Short mmCIF file of C-alpha atoms in Angstrom, two decimals:
data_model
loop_
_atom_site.label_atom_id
_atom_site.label_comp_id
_atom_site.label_asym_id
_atom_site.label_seq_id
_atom_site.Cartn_x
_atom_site.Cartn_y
_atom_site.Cartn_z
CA UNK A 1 0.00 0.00 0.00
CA UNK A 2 2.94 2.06 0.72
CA UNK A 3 4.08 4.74 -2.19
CA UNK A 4 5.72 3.25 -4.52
CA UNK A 5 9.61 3.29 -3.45
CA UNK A 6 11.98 4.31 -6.33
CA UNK A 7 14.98 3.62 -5.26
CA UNK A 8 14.11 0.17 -3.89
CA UNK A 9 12.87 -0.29 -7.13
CA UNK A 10 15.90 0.72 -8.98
CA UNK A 11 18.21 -1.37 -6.52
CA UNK A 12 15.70 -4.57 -7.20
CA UNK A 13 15.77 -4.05 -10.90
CA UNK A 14 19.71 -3.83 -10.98
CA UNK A 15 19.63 -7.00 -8.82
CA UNK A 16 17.51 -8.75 -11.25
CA UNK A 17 20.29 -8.24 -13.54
CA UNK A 18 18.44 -5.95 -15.66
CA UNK A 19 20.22 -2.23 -16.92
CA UNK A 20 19.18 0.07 -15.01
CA UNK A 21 19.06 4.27 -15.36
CA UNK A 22 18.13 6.37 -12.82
CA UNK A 23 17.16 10.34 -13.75
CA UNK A 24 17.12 13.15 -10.92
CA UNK A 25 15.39 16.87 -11.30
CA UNK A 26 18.15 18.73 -9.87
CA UNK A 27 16.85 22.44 -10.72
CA UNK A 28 13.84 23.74 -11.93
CA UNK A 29 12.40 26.71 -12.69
CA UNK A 30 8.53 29.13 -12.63
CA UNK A 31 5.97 26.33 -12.76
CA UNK A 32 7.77 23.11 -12.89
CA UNK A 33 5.44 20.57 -11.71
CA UNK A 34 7.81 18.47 -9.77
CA UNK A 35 9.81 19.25 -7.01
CA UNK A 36 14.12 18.79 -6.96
CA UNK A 37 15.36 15.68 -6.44
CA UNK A 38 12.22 13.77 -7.95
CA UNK A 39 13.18 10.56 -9.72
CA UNK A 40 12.62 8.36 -12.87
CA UNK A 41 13.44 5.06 -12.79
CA UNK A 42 14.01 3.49 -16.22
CA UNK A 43 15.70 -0.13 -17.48
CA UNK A 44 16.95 -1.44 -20.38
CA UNK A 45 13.98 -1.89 -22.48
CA UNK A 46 12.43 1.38 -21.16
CA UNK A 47 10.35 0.49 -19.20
CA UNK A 48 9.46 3.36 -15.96
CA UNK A 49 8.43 4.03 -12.70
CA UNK A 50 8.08 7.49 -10.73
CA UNK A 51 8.06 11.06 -12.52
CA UNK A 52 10.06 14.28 -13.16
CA UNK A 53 7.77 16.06 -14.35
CA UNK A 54 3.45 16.09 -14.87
CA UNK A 55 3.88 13.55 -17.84
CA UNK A 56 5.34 15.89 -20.27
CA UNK A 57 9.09 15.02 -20.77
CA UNK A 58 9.39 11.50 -19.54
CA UNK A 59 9.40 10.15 -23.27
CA UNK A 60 12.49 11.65 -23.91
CA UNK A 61 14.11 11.27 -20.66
CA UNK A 62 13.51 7.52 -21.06
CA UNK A 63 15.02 7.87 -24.87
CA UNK A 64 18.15 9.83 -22.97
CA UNK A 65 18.34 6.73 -20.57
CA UNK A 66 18.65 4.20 -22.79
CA UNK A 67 21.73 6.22 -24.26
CA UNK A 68 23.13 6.53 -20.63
CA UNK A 69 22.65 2.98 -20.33
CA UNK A 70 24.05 2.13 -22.98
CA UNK A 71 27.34 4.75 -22.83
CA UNK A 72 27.60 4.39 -19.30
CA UNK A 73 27.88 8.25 -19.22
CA UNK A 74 25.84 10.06 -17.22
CA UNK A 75 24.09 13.36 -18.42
CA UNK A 76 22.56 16.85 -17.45
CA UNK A 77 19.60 17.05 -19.66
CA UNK A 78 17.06 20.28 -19.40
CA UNK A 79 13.75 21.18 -20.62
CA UNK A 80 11.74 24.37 -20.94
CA UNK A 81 9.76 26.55 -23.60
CA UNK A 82 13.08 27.98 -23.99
CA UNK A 83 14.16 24.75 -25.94
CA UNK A 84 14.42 24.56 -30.10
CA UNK A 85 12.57 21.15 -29.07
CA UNK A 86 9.83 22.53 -26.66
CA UNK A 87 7.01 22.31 -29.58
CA UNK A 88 7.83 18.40 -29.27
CA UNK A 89 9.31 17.43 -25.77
CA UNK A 90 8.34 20.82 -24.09
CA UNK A 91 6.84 21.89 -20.77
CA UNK A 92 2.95 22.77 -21.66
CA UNK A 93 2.78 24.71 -17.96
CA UNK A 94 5.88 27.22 -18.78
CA UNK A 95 8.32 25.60 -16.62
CA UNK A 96 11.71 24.72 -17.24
CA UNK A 97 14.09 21.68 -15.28
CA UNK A 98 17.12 19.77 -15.30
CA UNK A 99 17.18 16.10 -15.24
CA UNK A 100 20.55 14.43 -13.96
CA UNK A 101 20.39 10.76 -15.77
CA UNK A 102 23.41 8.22 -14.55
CA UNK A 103 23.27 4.75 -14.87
CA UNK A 104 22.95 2.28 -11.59
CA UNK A 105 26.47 0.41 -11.94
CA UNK B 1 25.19 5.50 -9.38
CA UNK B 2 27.10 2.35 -7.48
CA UNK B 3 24.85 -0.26 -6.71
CA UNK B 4 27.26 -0.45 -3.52
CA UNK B 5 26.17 3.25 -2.83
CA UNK B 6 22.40 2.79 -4.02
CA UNK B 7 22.06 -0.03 -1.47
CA UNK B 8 23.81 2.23 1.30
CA UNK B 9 21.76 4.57 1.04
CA UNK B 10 18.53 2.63 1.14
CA UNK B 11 19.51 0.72 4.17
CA UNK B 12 20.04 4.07 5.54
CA UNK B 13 16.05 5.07 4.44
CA UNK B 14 14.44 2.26 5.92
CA UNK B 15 16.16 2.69 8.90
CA UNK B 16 14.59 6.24 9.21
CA UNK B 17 18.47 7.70 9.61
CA UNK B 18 18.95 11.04 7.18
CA UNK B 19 21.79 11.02 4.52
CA UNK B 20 22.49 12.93 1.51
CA UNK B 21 23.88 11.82 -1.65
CA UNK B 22 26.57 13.83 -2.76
CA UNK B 23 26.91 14.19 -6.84
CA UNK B 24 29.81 15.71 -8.83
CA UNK B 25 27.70 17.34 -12.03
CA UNK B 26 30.60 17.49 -14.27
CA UNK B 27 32.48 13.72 -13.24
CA UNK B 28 29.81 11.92 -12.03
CA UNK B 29 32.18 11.04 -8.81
CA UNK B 30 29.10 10.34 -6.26
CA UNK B 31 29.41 9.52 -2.29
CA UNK B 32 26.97 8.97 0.39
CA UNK B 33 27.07 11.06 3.35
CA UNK B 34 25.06 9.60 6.61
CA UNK B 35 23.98 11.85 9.16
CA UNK B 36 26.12 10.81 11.48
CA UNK B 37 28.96 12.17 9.30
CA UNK B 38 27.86 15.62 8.21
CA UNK B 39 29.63 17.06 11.32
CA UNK B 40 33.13 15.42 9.80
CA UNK B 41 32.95 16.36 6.45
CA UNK B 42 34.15 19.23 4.17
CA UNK B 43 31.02 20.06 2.80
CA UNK B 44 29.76 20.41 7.03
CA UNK B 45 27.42 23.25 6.04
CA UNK B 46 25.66 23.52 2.94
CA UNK B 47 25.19 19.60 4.41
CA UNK B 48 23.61 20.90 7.17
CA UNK B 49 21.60 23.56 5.92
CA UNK B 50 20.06 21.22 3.43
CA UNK B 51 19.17 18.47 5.67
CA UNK B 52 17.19 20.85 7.94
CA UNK B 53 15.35 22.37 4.87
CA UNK B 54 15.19 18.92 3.28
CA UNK B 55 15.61 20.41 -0.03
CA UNK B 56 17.92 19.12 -3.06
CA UNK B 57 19.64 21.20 -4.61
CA UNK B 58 22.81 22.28 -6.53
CA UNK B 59 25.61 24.00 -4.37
CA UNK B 60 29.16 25.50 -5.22
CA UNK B 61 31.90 24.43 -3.66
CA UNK B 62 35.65 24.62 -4.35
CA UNK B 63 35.83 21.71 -7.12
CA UNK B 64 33.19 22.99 -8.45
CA UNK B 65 29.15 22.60 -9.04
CA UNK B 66 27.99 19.06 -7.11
CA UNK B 67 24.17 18.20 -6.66
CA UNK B 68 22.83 17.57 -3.37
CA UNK B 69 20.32 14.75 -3.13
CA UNK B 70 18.71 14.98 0.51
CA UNK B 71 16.79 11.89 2.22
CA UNK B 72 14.93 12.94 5.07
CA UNK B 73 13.41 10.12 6.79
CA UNK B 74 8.80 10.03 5.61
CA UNK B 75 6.94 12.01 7.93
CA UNK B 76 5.18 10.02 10.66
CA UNK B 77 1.25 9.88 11.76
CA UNK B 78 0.71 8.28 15.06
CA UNK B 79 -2.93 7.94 16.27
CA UNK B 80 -4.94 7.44 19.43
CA UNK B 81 -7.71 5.01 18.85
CA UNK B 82 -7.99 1.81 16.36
CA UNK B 83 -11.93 3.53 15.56
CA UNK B 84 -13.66 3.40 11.84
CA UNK B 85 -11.78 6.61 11.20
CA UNK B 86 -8.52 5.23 11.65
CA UNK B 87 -9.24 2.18 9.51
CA UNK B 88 -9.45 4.76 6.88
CA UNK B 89 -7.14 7.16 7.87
CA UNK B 90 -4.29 4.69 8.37
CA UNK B 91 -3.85 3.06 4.54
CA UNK B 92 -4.70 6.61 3.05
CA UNK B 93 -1.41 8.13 4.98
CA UNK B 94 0.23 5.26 4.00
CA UNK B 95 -0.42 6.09 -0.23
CA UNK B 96 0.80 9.68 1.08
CA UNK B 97 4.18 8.23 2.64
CA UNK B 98 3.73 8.35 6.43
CA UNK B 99 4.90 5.67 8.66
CA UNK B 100 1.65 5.47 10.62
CA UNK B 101 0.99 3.88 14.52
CA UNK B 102 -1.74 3.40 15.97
CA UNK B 103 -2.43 3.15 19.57
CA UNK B 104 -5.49 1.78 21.32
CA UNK B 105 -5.06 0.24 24.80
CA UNK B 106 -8.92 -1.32 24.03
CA UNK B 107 -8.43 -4.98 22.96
CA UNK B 108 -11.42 -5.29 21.08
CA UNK B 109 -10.57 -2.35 18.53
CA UNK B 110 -6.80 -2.93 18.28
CA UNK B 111 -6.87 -5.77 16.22
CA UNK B 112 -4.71 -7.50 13.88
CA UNK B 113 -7.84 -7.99 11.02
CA UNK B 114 -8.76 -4.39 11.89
CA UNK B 115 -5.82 -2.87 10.85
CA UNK B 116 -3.95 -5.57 8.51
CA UNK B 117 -0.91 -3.41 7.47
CA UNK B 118 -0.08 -0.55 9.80
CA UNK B 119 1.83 -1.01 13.26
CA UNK B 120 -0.70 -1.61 15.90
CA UNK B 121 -0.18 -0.94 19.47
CA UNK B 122 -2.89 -1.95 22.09
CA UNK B 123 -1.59 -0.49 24.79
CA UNK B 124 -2.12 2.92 26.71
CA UNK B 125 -0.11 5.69 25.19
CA UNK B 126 2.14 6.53 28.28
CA UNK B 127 3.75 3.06 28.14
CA UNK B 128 3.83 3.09 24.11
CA UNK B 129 4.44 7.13 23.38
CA UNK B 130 7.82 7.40 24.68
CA UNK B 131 9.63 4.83 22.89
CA UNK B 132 8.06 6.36 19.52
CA UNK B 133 10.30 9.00 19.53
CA UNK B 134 7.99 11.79 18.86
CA UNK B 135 9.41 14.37 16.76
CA UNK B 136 9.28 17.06 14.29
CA UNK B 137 8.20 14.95 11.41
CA UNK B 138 5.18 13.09 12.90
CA UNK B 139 1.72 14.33 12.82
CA UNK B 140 -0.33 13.67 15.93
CA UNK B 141 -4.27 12.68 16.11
CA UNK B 142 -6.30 11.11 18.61
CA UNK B 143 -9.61 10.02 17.82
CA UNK B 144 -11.02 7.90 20.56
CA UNK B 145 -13.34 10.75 22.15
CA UNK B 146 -12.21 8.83 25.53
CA UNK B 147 -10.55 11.25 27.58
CA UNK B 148 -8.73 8.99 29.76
CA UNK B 149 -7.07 8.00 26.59
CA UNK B 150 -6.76 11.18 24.69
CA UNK B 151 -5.69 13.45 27.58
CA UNK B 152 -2.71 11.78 28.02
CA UNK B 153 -1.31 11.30 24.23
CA UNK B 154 -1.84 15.27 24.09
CA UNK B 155 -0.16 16.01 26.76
CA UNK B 156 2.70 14.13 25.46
CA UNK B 157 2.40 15.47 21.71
CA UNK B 158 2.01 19.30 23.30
CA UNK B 159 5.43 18.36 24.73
CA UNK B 160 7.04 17.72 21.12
CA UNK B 161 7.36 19.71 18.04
CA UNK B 162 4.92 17.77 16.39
CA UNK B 163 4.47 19.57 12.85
CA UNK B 164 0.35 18.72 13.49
CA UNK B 165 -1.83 17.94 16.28
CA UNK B 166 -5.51 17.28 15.87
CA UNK B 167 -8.25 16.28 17.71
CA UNK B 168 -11.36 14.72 17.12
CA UNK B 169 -14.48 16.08 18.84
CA UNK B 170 -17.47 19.18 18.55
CA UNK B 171 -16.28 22.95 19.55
CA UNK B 172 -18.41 21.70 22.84
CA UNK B 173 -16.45 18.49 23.87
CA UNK B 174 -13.00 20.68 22.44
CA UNK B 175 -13.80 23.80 25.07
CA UNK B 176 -13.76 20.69 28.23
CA UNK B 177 -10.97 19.04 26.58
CA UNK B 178 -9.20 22.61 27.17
CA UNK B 179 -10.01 23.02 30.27
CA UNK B 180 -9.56 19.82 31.41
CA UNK B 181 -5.67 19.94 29.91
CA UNK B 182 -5.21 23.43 31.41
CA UNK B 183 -5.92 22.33 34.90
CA UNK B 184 -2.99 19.48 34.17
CA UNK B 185 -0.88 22.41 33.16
CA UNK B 186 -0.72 22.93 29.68
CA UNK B 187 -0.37 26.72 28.77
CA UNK B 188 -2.64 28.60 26.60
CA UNK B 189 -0.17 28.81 23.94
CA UNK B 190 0.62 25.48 23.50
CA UNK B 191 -3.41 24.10 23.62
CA UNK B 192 -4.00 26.77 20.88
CA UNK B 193 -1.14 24.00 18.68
CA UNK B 194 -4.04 22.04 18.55
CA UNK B 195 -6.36 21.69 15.70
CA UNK B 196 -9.64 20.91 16.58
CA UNK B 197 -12.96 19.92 15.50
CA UNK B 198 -10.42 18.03 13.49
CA UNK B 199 -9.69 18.00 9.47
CA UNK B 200 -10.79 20.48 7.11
CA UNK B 201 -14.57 21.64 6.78
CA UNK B 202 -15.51 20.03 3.59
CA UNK B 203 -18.88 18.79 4.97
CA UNK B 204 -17.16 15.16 5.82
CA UNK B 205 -19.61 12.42 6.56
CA UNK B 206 -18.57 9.00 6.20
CA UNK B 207 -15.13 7.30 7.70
CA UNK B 208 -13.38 7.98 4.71
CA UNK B 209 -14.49 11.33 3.95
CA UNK B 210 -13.21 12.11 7.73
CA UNK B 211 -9.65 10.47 6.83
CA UNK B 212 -9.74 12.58 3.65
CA UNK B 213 -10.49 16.46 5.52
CA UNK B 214 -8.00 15.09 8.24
CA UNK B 215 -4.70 14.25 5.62
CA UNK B 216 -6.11 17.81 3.76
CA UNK B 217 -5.36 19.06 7.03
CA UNK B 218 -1.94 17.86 7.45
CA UNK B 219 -0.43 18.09 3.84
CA UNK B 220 -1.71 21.78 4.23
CA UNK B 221 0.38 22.16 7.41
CA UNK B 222 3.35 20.01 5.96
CA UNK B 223 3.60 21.63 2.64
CA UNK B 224 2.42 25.27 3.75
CA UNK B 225 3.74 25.86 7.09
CA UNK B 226 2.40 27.35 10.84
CA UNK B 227 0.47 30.26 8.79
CA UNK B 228 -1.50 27.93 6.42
CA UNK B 229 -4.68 27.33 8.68
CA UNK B 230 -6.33 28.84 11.63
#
């Protein structure tokens, strides 16, 4: 019944031998729907748990996992309106974040 | 991240111990940093500042720009009496994140097939109170309308800096709950911590509508602060 625990998760998942990414909102700004520090949790074949922001970037945070996963690399990765991309991977509320992405070793 | 580190840190979380994980932006070079260590290390007090906000964040330091993931251990709800409320009340907290207790020293409410999957104690609440370890992240509610139950777990919860305090009962039974608690010493300004008829007024009627204005209550004072609600 508990919330769901994402870091549990992501330490089960590597366990299970499965690749595992895990992304990290580490600034945001105006109306970013999700607080620093909120996670994503994504493996291997892209499948998620948890959120970074309302629903609107997590598509291409997964698509920047599965890079990390597979580079090993970890990356600083930000959205906003600002963006050349925001008409596709965009914030529709006006806010802007950073998402840390590193792969669980 | 390690899976060394990951599983560090998560022993540290279910143990309800603070730590913060610390995360060079640029490298990637990542360490854990318990509580019990903030006082040793170099980075002592943007450490310390951001465990008692208990707000990530990205800080400066001399080797430059490293992210600051803070764990503060899930805020707690501990209740007096295992009534119909708390059957609500108790798995609701629980989707919200709170460790919840719940203390009833009557043997024929505390039980197991009552309340499946939150930590039940049937016992009175000055033998079961002071081990809890009452503190700043708990939220307080009793909700037996027994005053020989309630009285008590008050007084102890006025004693703490409880971030919530509620109690269950009309503006009528409230006023000789005050007075009662006054005349076992309580000040004025520390009765006036407690919110009472409980929850928010949102015309509640059934058990779960009651558990619903009650957690309204307390996200409002978690999330807003002392000046949210009067």
């Amino acid at each position: 019944m508990a919330q769901e625990d994402l870091l549990a998760t992501a330490a089960s998942w590597r366990g299970q031998g499965r690749k595992v990414a895990l992304a990290t909102v580490t600034e945001t700004w105006g109306s970013a729907p999700r607080p620093v520090g909120s996670n994503l949790v994504i493996d291997g074949e892209g499948n998620f748990l948890g959120s970074v922001s309302g629903g609107c970037v997590e598509g291409a945070v997964v698509a920047e996992a599965l890079d990390v996963i597979e580079s090993g690399k970890p990356k600083l990765v930000s959205f906003g309106v600002a963006d050349e991309t925001a008409w596709e991977v965009g914030l529709s509320c006006g806010g802007k974040i950073s998402v840390y992405v590193e792969r669980v070793e | 991240m390690k899976l060394a580190l990951l599983n560090a840190l998560n022993e540290e979380r279910a143990a309800r111990r603070a730590a913060v994980v610390v995360t060079a932006l640029e490298s990637g070079a990542q360490r854990l940093v318990k509580a019990a260590e903030v006082a040793g290390d170099e980075l002592r007090e943007a450490l310390e500042k951001r465990l008692r906000s208990g707000k990530s964040g990205n800080e400066e330091t001399p080797d430059g720009k490293v992210f600051l993931t803070v764990f503060a251990p899930p805020p707690r709800l501990v209740v007096t009496g295992a009534v119909h409320i708390s059957q609500e009340l108790g798995p609701m907290a629980q989707r919200l994140g709170y460790d919840v207790a719940i203390i009833d020293p009557r043997t024929a409410f505390a039980t197991p097939e009552r309340f499946a999957n939150v930590k039940l104690f049937a016992d009175w609440p000055d033998k079961v109170l002071p081990d809890l370890g009452i503190d700043a992240h708990t939220a307080f509610c009793v909700l037996t309308h027994d005053p020989k139950i309630d009285d008590p777990a008050l007084l102890h919860a006025l004693s703490k800096d409880c971030f919530y305090i509620g109690a269950l009962g009309s503006k009528r039974t409230h006023a000789s709950r005050l007075e009662r608690l006054k005349s076992k010493g309580a000040s004025d300004a520390r009765l006036a911590r407690i919110h009472a008829p409980i929850g928010l007024d949102i015309g509640a009627v059934s058990p779960a509508e009651i558990a619903v204005s009650i957690l309204a209550e307390i996200t409002a004072r978690l999330r807003l602060g002392d000046g949210a609600l009067k």
